[in-house]
Amino acid sequence: MMSIQPYGGLRHHLLLLFLGLIIPASLSKEIKCHPDDLKALLRIKAAFGNPYTLASWTGTNCCSWYCVECKSTNHRINQLTIFDTELSGQIPDAVGDLPYLEMIDLNNLSNVTGPIPAVLGKLKRLNFLRLNYLNLTGSIPPSLGQLKQLTLLDVNNNQLTGRIPRELTGLSKLYVLDLSSNQLCGKIPVGGKLQAMPPSSYSNNKCLCGAPLQSCK
Ligand SMILES: *[C@@H]1O[C@H](CO)[C@@H](O)[C@H](O)[C@H]1NC(C)=O
Ligand SMILES: *[C@@H]1O[C@H](CO)[C@@H](O)[C@H](O)[C@H]1NC(C)=O
Ligand SMILES: *[C@@H]1O[C@H](CO)[C@@H](O)[C@H](O)[C@H]1NC(C)=O
């Protein structure tokens, strides 16, 4: 009986060695995808009506899908980029359920309508938010002021209305702001980086006023 122990131990050892060689090789081919990210992306695809543009969004290996990128360190979705294609519908709240997003870039999609979802304010790692040349309506959600890492906020050429929310003065890392060619109105809130932006950041709106534009009447 005693002599079987080392033999069994060796076999166990060889099995571990075998698995140790095989498993990493197969994993490196199949990039992982977090199940929560997978679920959110499939909800986004469904919300846009399963368009041809997102036809690659099938199976479980979401890091290899078109229009998204995964961060190499944790295999979480960190970029969503869709442009110049036929996509219609509203930006779904499911985008707010991709917590590792650092970049959202949706541009030149004239059939994307409806509001900027307030839940985008949950995306604490977001540093780049471009939603331009869409047909977005409604007002800029105050929750965007929670995006403390944001360096670029570009929503030019939409149909956005209302005032610029005061909360945007809290975006201390903002480097590029483009709210031009919308229908925004009212006094530009004073504070943060909002007065450091060029007047062109605010141009071609309905009735914006105050620095860096001319003072309100
Ligand atoms: C916008 O997208 C359309 C295709 O949907 C393309 O034909 C057009 O050139 C794009 N416009 C710009 C300015 O890129
Ligand atoms: C927008 O929708 C209209 C009507 O459904 C369609 O004819 C047009 O091709 C769409 N344009 C784009 C760029 O998706
Ligand atoms: C979308 O915007 C374009 C201009 O960018 C405009 O010509 C078009 O009528 C708009 N479509 C809708 C559905 O609002």
PDB file of C-alpha atoms and ligand atoms in Angstrom:
ATOM      1  CA  MET A   1       0.000   0.000   0.000  1.00  0.00           C
ATOM      2  CA  MET A   2       2.779   2.416   0.957  1.00  0.00           C
ATOM      3  CA  SER A   3       4.436   2.036  -2.469  1.00  0.00           C
ATOM      4  CA  ILE A   4       1.291   3.230  -4.287  1.00  0.00           C
ATOM      5  CA  GLN A   5       1.319   6.600  -2.568  1.00  0.00           C
ATOM      6  CA  PRO A   6       4.385   8.030  -4.355  1.00  0.00           C
ATOM      7  CA  TYR A   7       3.201   6.577  -7.677  1.00  0.00           C
ATOM      8  CA  GLY A   8      -0.229   8.214  -7.250  1.00  0.00           C
ATOM      9  CA  GLY A   9       1.477  11.431  -6.144  1.00  0.00           C
ATOM     10  CA  LEU A  10       3.653  11.435  -9.247  1.00  0.00           C
ATOM     11  CA  ARG A  11       0.708  10.826 -11.515  1.00  0.00           C
ATOM     12  CA  HIS A  12      -1.120  13.709  -9.847  1.00  0.00           C
ATOM     13  CA  HIS A  13       1.934  15.858 -10.335  1.00  0.00           C
ATOM     14  CA  LEU A  14       2.172  14.962 -14.026  1.00  0.00           C
ATOM     15  CA  LEU A  15      -1.509  15.697 -14.482  1.00  0.00           C
ATOM     16  CA  LEU A  16      -1.057  19.144 -12.960  1.00  0.00           C
ATOM     17  CA  LEU A  17       1.964  19.748 -15.193  1.00  0.00           C
ATOM     18  CA  PHE A  18      -0.042  18.661 -18.223  1.00  0.00           C
ATOM     19  CA  LEU A  19      -2.951  20.953 -17.343  1.00  0.00           C
ATOM     20  CA  GLY A  20      -0.491  23.729 -16.579  1.00  0.00           C
ATOM     21  CA  LEU A  21       0.859  23.501 -20.122  1.00  0.00           C
ATOM     22  CA  ILE A  22      -2.438  23.066 -21.951  1.00  0.00           C
ATOM     23  CA  ILE A  23      -4.813  25.480 -20.213  1.00  0.00           C
ATOM     24  CA  PRO A  24      -2.819  28.726 -20.619  1.00  0.00           C
ATOM     25  CA  ALA A  25      -2.261  27.931 -24.305  1.00  0.00           C
ATOM     26  CA  SER A  26      -5.994  27.587 -24.971  1.00  0.00           C
ATOM     27  CA  LEU A  27      -6.906  30.616 -22.841  1.00  0.00           C
ATOM     28  CA  SER A  28      -4.513  32.893 -24.693  1.00  0.00           C
ATOM     29  CA  LYS A  29      -6.340  32.119 -27.940  1.00  0.00           C
ATOM     30  CA  GLU A  30      -9.782  32.696 -26.427  1.00  0.00           C
ATOM     31  CA  ILE A  31      -9.683  36.165 -24.858  1.00  0.00           C
ATOM     32  CA  LYS A  32     -11.888  36.283 -21.822  1.00  0.00           C
ATOM     33  CA  CYS A  33     -14.989  38.421 -21.501  1.00  0.00           C
ATOM     34  CA  HIS A  34     -16.616  39.312 -18.230  1.00  0.00           C
ATOM     35  CA  PRO A  35     -20.177  37.885 -18.086  1.00  0.00           C
ATOM     36  CA  ASP A  36     -21.570  41.213 -16.822  1.00  0.00           C
ATOM     37  CA  ASP A  37     -20.041  43.046 -19.805  1.00  0.00           C
ATOM     38  CA  LEU A  38     -21.394  40.385 -22.140  1.00  0.00           C
ATOM     39  CA  LYS A  39     -24.889  40.825 -20.720  1.00  0.00           C
ATOM     40  CA  ALA A  40     -24.752  44.637 -21.033  1.00  0.00           C
ATOM     41  CA  LEU A  41     -23.470  44.510 -24.621  1.00  0.00           C
ATOM     42  CA  LEU A  42     -26.231  42.119 -25.686  1.00  0.00           C
ATOM     43  CA  ARG A  43     -28.783  44.493 -24.157  1.00  0.00           C
ATOM     44  CA  ILE A  44     -27.224  47.381 -26.122  1.00  0.00           C
ATOM     45  CA  LYS A  45     -27.384  45.347 -29.322  1.00  0.00           C
ATOM     46  CA  ALA A  46     -31.037  44.480 -28.713  1.00  0.00           C
ATOM     47  CA  ALA A  47     -31.902  48.111 -27.905  1.00  0.00           C
ATOM     48  CA  PHE A  48     -30.531  49.184 -31.286  1.00  0.00           C
ATOM     49  CA  GLY A  49     -32.632  46.449 -32.945  1.00  0.00           C
ATOM     50  CA  ASN A  50     -29.815  43.911 -33.574  1.00  0.00           C
ATOM     51  CA  PRO A  51     -28.310  45.989 -36.413  1.00  0.00           C
ATOM     52  CA  TYR A  52     -25.941  44.675 -39.063  1.00  0.00           C
ATOM     53  CA  THR A  53     -23.198  46.925 -37.631  1.00  0.00           C
ATOM     54  CA  LEU A  54     -23.211  44.805 -34.467  1.00  0.00           C
ATOM     55  CA  ALA A  55     -23.497  41.423 -36.224  1.00  0.00           C
ATOM     56  CA  SER A  56     -20.156  40.329 -34.719  1.00  0.00           C
ATOM     57  CA  TRP A  57     -21.687  40.658 -31.244  1.00  0.00           C
ATOM     58  CA  THR A  58     -22.416  36.972 -30.886  1.00  0.00           C
ATOM     59  CA  GLY A  59     -20.917  34.141 -28.828  1.00  0.00           C
ATOM     60  CA  THR A  60     -19.095  34.765 -25.568  1.00  0.00           C
ATOM     61  CA  ASN A  61     -15.741  36.238 -26.603  1.00  0.00           C
ATOM     62  CA  CYS A  62     -16.817  39.878 -26.454  1.00  0.00           C
ATOM     63  CA  CYS A  63     -13.245  41.220 -26.396  1.00  0.00           C
ATOM     64  CA  SER A  64     -12.964  40.292 -30.079  1.00  0.00           C
ATOM     65  CA  TRP A  65     -16.195  41.992 -31.164  1.00  0.00           C
ATOM     66  CA  TYR A  66     -16.279  45.014 -33.489  1.00  0.00           C
ATOM     67  CA  CYS A  67     -16.817  48.492 -32.013  1.00  0.00           C
ATOM     68  CA  VAL A  68     -15.520  47.539 -28.539  1.00  0.00           C
ATOM     69  CA  GLU A  69     -12.131  47.092 -26.894  1.00  0.00           C
ATOM     70  CA  CYS A  70     -11.119  45.324 -23.706  1.00  0.00           C
ATOM     71  CA  LYS A  71      -8.465  46.567 -21.331  1.00  0.00           C
ATOM     72  CA  SER A  72      -5.487  44.195 -21.567  1.00  0.00           C
ATOM     73  CA  THR A  73      -4.975  44.045 -17.803  1.00  0.00           C
ATOM     74  CA  ASN A  74      -8.449  42.931 -16.718  1.00  0.00           C
ATOM     75  CA  HIS A  75     -10.281  42.017 -19.956  1.00  0.00           C
ATOM     76  CA  ARG A  76     -13.103  44.436 -19.132  1.00  0.00           C
ATOM     77  CA  ILE A  77     -14.763  46.488 -21.887  1.00  0.00           C
ATOM     78  CA  ASN A  78     -13.093  49.912 -21.855  1.00  0.00           C
ATOM     79  CA  GLN A  79     -14.038  51.414 -25.235  1.00  0.00           C
ATOM     80  CA  LEU A  80     -17.234  51.677 -27.257  1.00  0.00           C
ATOM     81  CA  THR A  81     -16.815  53.266 -30.699  1.00  0.00           C
ATOM     82  CA  ILE A  82     -19.481  53.366 -33.406  1.00  0.00           C
ATOM     83  CA  PHE A  83     -19.486  55.818 -36.312  1.00  0.00           C
ATOM     84  CA  ASP A  84     -20.512  56.449 -39.932  1.00  0.00           C
ATOM     85  CA  THR A  85     -22.952  53.587 -40.088  1.00  0.00           C
ATOM     86  CA  GLU A  86     -26.625  52.786 -40.056  1.00  0.00           C
ATOM     87  CA  LEU A  87     -27.707  52.606 -36.475  1.00  0.00           C
ATOM     88  CA  SER A  88     -31.016  53.814 -35.155  1.00  0.00           C
ATOM     89  CA  GLY A  89     -32.730  54.065 -31.813  1.00  0.00           C
ATOM     90  CA  GLN A  90     -31.899  55.619 -28.473  1.00  0.00           C
ATOM     91  CA  ILE A  91     -28.680  55.197 -26.507  1.00  0.00           C
ATOM     92  CA  PRO A  92     -29.768  52.522 -23.999  1.00  0.00           C
ATOM     93  CA  ASP A  93     -29.263  52.683 -20.232  1.00  0.00           C
ATOM     94  CA  ALA A  94     -27.313  49.415 -20.534  1.00  0.00           C
ATOM     95  CA  VAL A  95     -24.280  51.528 -21.561  1.00  0.00           C
ATOM     96  CA  GLY A  96     -24.183  52.589 -17.908  1.00  0.00           C
ATOM     97  CA  ASP A  97     -23.628  48.932 -16.961  1.00  0.00           C
ATOM     98  CA  LEU A  98     -20.145  48.762 -18.479  1.00  0.00           C
ATOM     99  CA  PRO A  99     -18.329  50.069 -15.384  1.00  0.00           C
ATOM    100  CA  TYR A 100     -14.819  49.917 -16.868  1.00  0.00           C
ATOM    101  CA  LEU A 101     -15.609  52.130 -19.863  1.00  0.00           C
ATOM    102  CA  GLU A 102     -12.999  54.850 -20.370  1.00  0.00           C
ATOM    103  CA  MET A 103     -14.137  55.965 -23.804  1.00  0.00           C
ATOM    104  CA  ILE A 104     -17.493  56.307 -25.543  1.00  0.00           C
ATOM    105  CA  ASP A 105     -17.303  57.570 -29.101  1.00  0.00           C
ATOM    106  CA  LEU A 106     -20.543  57.574 -31.094  1.00  0.00           C
ATOM    107  CA  ASN A 107     -20.473  59.922 -34.043  1.00  0.00           C
ATOM    108  CA  ASN A 108     -22.205  60.634 -37.332  1.00  0.00           C
ATOM    109  CA  LEU A 109     -25.207  58.417 -36.639  1.00  0.00           C
ATOM    110  CA  SER A 110     -28.061  60.690 -37.646  1.00  0.00           C
ATOM    111  CA  ASN A 111     -30.757  58.160 -36.732  1.00  0.00           C
ATOM    112  CA  VAL A 112     -29.634  57.893 -33.111  1.00  0.00           C
ATOM    113  CA  THR A 113     -32.190  59.991 -31.251  1.00  0.00           C
ATOM    114  CA  GLY A 114     -33.546  60.617 -27.768  1.00  0.00           C
ATOM    115  CA  PRO A 115     -31.759  61.825 -24.650  1.00  0.00           C
ATOM    116  CA  ILE A 116     -28.230  61.402 -23.309  1.00  0.00           C
ATOM    117  CA  PRO A 117     -28.855  58.726 -20.628  1.00  0.00           C
ATOM    118  CA  ALA A 118     -28.377  60.111 -17.114  1.00  0.00           C
ATOM    119  CA  VAL A 119     -26.878  56.736 -16.084  1.00  0.00           C
ATOM    120  CA  LEU A 120     -23.693  57.627 -17.979  1.00  0.00           C
ATOM    121  CA  GLY A 121     -22.876  59.471 -14.739  1.00  0.00           C
ATOM    122  CA  LYS A 122     -22.164  56.049 -13.184  1.00  0.00           C
ATOM    123  CA  LEU A 123     -19.137  55.477 -15.432  1.00  0.00           C
ATOM    124  CA  LYS A 124     -16.491  56.751 -13.019  1.00  0.00           C
ATOM    125  CA  ARG A 125     -13.550  55.788 -15.242  1.00  0.00           C
ATOM    126  CA  LEU A 126     -14.840  57.598 -18.344  1.00  0.00           C
ATOM    127  CA  ASN A 127     -12.344  60.117 -19.686  1.00  0.00           C
ATOM    128  CA  PHE A 128     -13.615  60.537 -23.265  1.00  0.00           C
ATOM    129  CA  LEU A 129     -17.284  61.095 -24.106  1.00  0.00           C
ATOM    130  CA  ARG A 130     -18.079  62.019 -27.679  1.00  0.00           C
ATOM    131  CA  LEU A 131     -21.663  61.889 -28.925  1.00  0.00           C
ATOM    132  CA  ASN A 132     -21.545  64.153 -31.945  1.00  0.00           C
ATOM    133  CA  TYR A 133     -23.503  64.420 -35.196  1.00  0.00           C
ATOM    134  CA  LEU A 134     -26.291  62.298 -33.734  1.00  0.00           C
ATOM    135  CA  ASN A 135     -29.846  63.594 -33.331  1.00  0.00           C
ATOM    136  CA  LEU A 136     -29.944  63.687 -29.545  1.00  0.00           C
ATOM    137  CA  THR A 137     -32.667  65.714 -27.846  1.00  0.00           C
ATOM    138  CA  GLY A 138     -33.447  66.765 -24.287  1.00  0.00           C
ATOM    139  CA  SER A 139     -31.028  68.489 -21.956  1.00  0.00           C
ATOM    140  CA  ILE A 140     -27.490  67.667 -20.829  1.00  0.00           C
ATOM    141  CA  PRO A 141     -27.895  65.471 -17.710  1.00  0.00           C
ATOM    142  CA  PRO A 142     -26.426  67.034 -14.515  1.00  0.00           C
ATOM    143  CA  SER A 143     -25.081  63.554 -13.651  1.00  0.00           C
ATOM    144  CA  LEU A 144     -22.282  64.068 -16.193  1.00  0.00           C
ATOM    145  CA  GLY A 145     -20.721  66.280 -13.512  1.00  0.00           C
ATOM    146  CA  GLN A 146     -19.880  63.057 -11.632  1.00  0.00           C
ATOM    147  CA  LEU A 147     -17.425  61.992 -14.343  1.00  0.00           C
ATOM    148  CA  LYS A 148     -14.342  63.299 -12.544  1.00  0.00           C
ATOM    149  CA  GLN A 149     -11.889  61.684 -14.999  1.00  0.00           C
ATOM    150  CA  LEU A 150     -13.494  63.312 -18.040  1.00  0.00           C
ATOM    151  CA  THR A 151     -10.992  65.172 -20.244  1.00  0.00           C
ATOM    152  CA  LEU A 152     -13.165  65.412 -23.377  1.00  0.00           C
ATOM    153  CA  LEU A 153     -16.884  66.115 -23.578  1.00  0.00           C
ATOM    154  CA  ASP A 154     -18.120  66.594 -27.119  1.00  0.00           C
ATOM    155  CA  VAL A 155     -21.820  66.645 -27.984  1.00  0.00           C
ATOM    156  CA  ASN A 156     -21.669  69.009 -30.947  1.00  0.00           C
ATOM    157  CA  ASN A 157     -24.307  68.916 -33.702  1.00  0.00           C
ATOM    158  CA  ASN A 158     -27.295  67.478 -31.896  1.00  0.00           C
ATOM    159  CA  GLN A 159     -30.657  68.986 -30.948  1.00  0.00           C
ATOM    160  CA  LEU A 160     -29.915  69.450 -27.242  1.00  0.00           C
ATOM    161  CA  THR A 161     -31.994  72.040 -25.411  1.00  0.00           C
ATOM    162  CA  GLY A 162     -32.135  73.652 -21.974  1.00  0.00           C
ATOM    163  CA  ARG A 163     -29.304  75.093 -19.898  1.00  0.00           C
ATOM    164  CA  ILE A 164     -25.759  73.898 -19.361  1.00  0.00           C
ATOM    165  CA  PRO A 165     -25.930  72.157 -15.955  1.00  0.00           C
ATOM    166  CA  ARG A 166     -23.981  73.857 -13.152  1.00  0.00           C
ATOM    167  CA  GLU A 167     -22.557  70.408 -12.246  1.00  0.00           C
ATOM    168  CA  LEU A 168     -20.237  70.578 -15.272  1.00  0.00           C
ATOM    169  CA  THR A 169     -18.139  73.118 -13.334  1.00  0.00           C
ATOM    170  CA  GLY A 170     -17.000  70.110 -11.256  1.00  0.00           C
ATOM    171  CA  LEU A 171     -15.166  68.524 -14.212  1.00  0.00           C
ATOM    172  CA  SER A 172     -11.683  69.623 -13.146  1.00  0.00           C
ATOM    173  CA  LYS A 173      -9.791  67.542 -15.726  1.00  0.00           C
ATOM    174  CA  LEU A 174     -11.818  68.815 -18.697  1.00  0.00           C
ATOM    175  CA  TYR A 175      -9.517  69.762 -21.543  1.00  0.00           C
ATOM    176  CA  VAL A 176     -11.825  69.735 -24.575  1.00  0.00           C
ATOM    177  CA  LEU A 177     -15.463  70.821 -24.415  1.00  0.00           C
ATOM    178  CA  ASP A 178     -17.644  71.095 -27.502  1.00  0.00           C
ATOM    179  CA  LEU A 179     -21.315  71.931 -27.041  1.00  0.00           C
ATOM    180  CA  SER A 180     -21.586  73.790 -30.344  1.00  0.00           C
ATOM    181  CA  SER A 181     -24.469  73.520 -32.827  1.00  0.00           C
ATOM    182  CA  ASN A 182     -27.243  72.606 -30.440  1.00  0.00           C
ATOM    183  CA  GLN A 183     -30.164  74.640 -29.092  1.00  0.00           C
ATOM    184  CA  LEU A 184     -28.804  75.373 -25.634  1.00  0.00           C
ATOM    185  CA  CYS A 185     -29.819  78.530 -23.838  1.00  0.00           C
ATOM    186  CA  GLY A 186     -29.062  80.572 -20.709  1.00  0.00           C
ATOM    187  CA  LYS A 187     -25.996  81.704 -18.810  1.00  0.00           C
ATOM    188  CA  ILE A 188     -22.878  79.535 -18.979  1.00  0.00           C
ATOM    189  CA  PRO A 189     -22.318  78.433 -15.346  1.00  0.00           C
ATOM    190  CA  VAL A 190     -19.306  80.128 -13.773  1.00  0.00           C
ATOM    191  CA  GLY A 191     -16.524  77.921 -12.424  1.00  0.00           C
ATOM    192  CA  GLY A 192     -14.260  74.989 -13.120  1.00  0.00           C
ATOM    193  CA  LYS A 193     -12.946  74.888 -16.667  1.00  0.00           C
ATOM    194  CA  LEU A 194     -16.034  76.359 -18.334  1.00  0.00           C
ATOM    195  CA  GLN A 195     -14.597  79.875 -18.779  1.00  0.00           C
ATOM    196  CA  ALA A 196     -11.196  78.485 -19.874  1.00  0.00           C
ATOM    197  CA  MET A 197     -12.769  77.045 -23.033  1.00  0.00           C
ATOM    198  CA  PRO A 198     -12.741  79.006 -26.324  1.00  0.00           C
ATOM    199  CA  PRO A 199     -16.003  80.671 -27.438  1.00  0.00           C
ATOM    200  CA  SER A 200     -16.219  78.086 -30.238  1.00  0.00           C
ATOM    201  CA  SER A 201     -16.991  75.443 -27.584  1.00  0.00           C
ATOM    202  CA  TYR A 202     -20.377  77.148 -27.202  1.00  0.00           C
ATOM    203  CA  SER A 203     -21.020  78.538 -30.682  1.00  0.00           C
ATOM    204  CA  ASN A 204     -24.145  78.112 -32.804  1.00  0.00           C
ATOM    205  CA  ASN A 205     -26.600  77.541 -29.985  1.00  0.00           C
ATOM    206  CA  LYS A 206     -29.953  79.179 -29.355  1.00  0.00           C
ATOM    207  CA  CYS A 207     -29.181  81.748 -26.677  1.00  0.00           C
ATOM    208  CA  LEU A 208     -26.101  80.970 -24.569  1.00  0.00           C
ATOM    209  CA  CYS A 209     -24.454  83.920 -22.865  1.00  0.00           C
ATOM    210  CA  GLY A 210     -21.823  84.796 -20.269  1.00  0.00           C
ATOM    211  CA  ALA A 211     -18.068  84.244 -20.341  1.00  0.00           C
ATOM    212  CA  PRO A 212     -16.400  83.228 -22.570  1.00  0.00           C
ATOM    213  CA  LEU A 213     -19.295  84.489 -24.728  1.00  0.00           C
ATOM    214  CA  GLN A 214     -20.745  87.991 -24.398  1.00  0.00           C
ATOM    215  CA  SER A 215     -22.391  88.839 -21.117  1.00  0.00           C
ATOM    216  CA  CYS A 216     -26.074  88.111 -20.616  1.00  0.00           C
ATOM    217  CA  LYS A 217     -28.497  90.982 -21.167  1.00  0.00           C
TER     218      LYS A 217
HETATM  219  C1  LIG B   1     -21.422  59.983 -42.106  1.00  0.00           C
HETATM  220  O1  LIG B   1     -21.784  58.640 -42.345  1.00  0.00           O
HETATM  221  C2  LIG B   1     -22.219  58.382 -43.662  1.00  0.00           C
HETATM  222  C3  LIG B   1     -22.639  56.926 -43.724  1.00  0.00           C
HETATM  223  O2  LIG B   1     -23.680  56.691 -42.808  1.00  0.00           O
HETATM  224  C4  LIG B   1     -21.101  58.692 -44.632  1.00  0.00           C
HETATM  225  O3  LIG B   1     -21.551  58.485 -45.957  1.00  0.00           O
HETATM  226  C5  LIG B   1     -20.644  60.128 -44.451  1.00  0.00           C
HETATM  227  O4  LIG B   1     -19.540  60.388 -45.269  1.00  0.00           O
HETATM  228  C6  LIG B   1     -20.275  60.390 -43.022  1.00  0.00           C
HETATM  229  N1  LIG B   1     -19.996  61.811 -42.837  1.00  0.00           N
HETATM  230  C7  LIG B   1     -18.851  62.240 -42.310  1.00  0.00           C
HETATM  231  C8  LIG B   1     -18.731  63.707 -42.163  1.00  0.00           C
HETATM  232  O5  LIG B   1     -17.959  61.487 -41.973  1.00  0.00           O
HETATM  233  C1  LIG B   2     -32.072  56.699 -41.226  1.00  0.00           C
HETATM  234  O1  LIG B   2     -33.389  56.185 -41.264  1.00  0.00           O
HETATM  235  C2  LIG B   2     -34.027  56.370 -42.511  1.00  0.00           C
HETATM  236  C3  LIG B   2     -35.470  55.918 -42.350  1.00  0.00           C
HETATM  237  O2  LIG B   2     -35.525  54.661 -41.747  1.00  0.00           O
HETATM  238  C4  LIG B   2     -33.257  55.570 -43.566  1.00  0.00           C
HETATM  239  O3  LIG B   2     -33.857  55.746 -44.819  1.00  0.00           O
HETATM  240  C5  LIG B   2     -31.815  56.065 -43.603  1.00  0.00           C
HETATM  241  O4  LIG B   2     -31.065  55.255 -44.507  1.00  0.00           O
HETATM  242  C6  LIG B   2     -31.182  56.003 -42.259  1.00  0.00           C
HETATM  243  N1  LIG B   2     -29.897  56.655 -42.313  1.00  0.00           N
HETATM  244  C7  LIG B   2     -28.822  56.195 -41.653  1.00  0.00           C
HETATM  245  C8  LIG B   2     -27.543  56.934 -41.847  1.00  0.00           C
HETATM  246  O5  LIG B   2     -28.860  55.227 -40.920  1.00  0.00           O
HETATM  247  C1  LIG B   3     -30.987  64.199 -38.047  1.00  0.00           C
HETATM  248  O1  LIG B   3     -30.119  65.253 -38.248  1.00  0.00           O
HETATM  249  C2  LIG B   3     -29.949  65.644 -39.586  1.00  0.00           C
HETATM  250  C3  LIG B   3     -28.913  66.722 -39.587  1.00  0.00           C
HETATM  251  O2  LIG B   3     -27.766  66.304 -38.917  1.00  0.00           O
HETATM  252  C4  LIG B   3     -31.282  66.057 -40.157  1.00  0.00           C
HETATM  253  O3  LIG B   3     -31.122  66.358 -41.513  1.00  0.00           O
HETATM  254  C5  LIG B   3     -32.273  64.952 -39.983  1.00  0.00           C
HETATM  255  O4  LIG B   3     -33.543  65.364 -40.394  1.00  0.00           O
HETATM  256  C6  LIG B   3     -32.357  64.473 -38.578  1.00  0.00           C
HETATM  257  N1  LIG B   3     -33.189  63.313 -38.479  1.00  0.00           N
HETATM  258  C7  LIG B   3     -34.054  63.131 -37.495  1.00  0.00           C
HETATM  259  C8  LIG B   3     -34.779  61.835 -37.517  1.00  0.00           C
HETATM  260  O5  LIG B   3     -34.223  63.936 -36.612  1.00  0.00           O
END
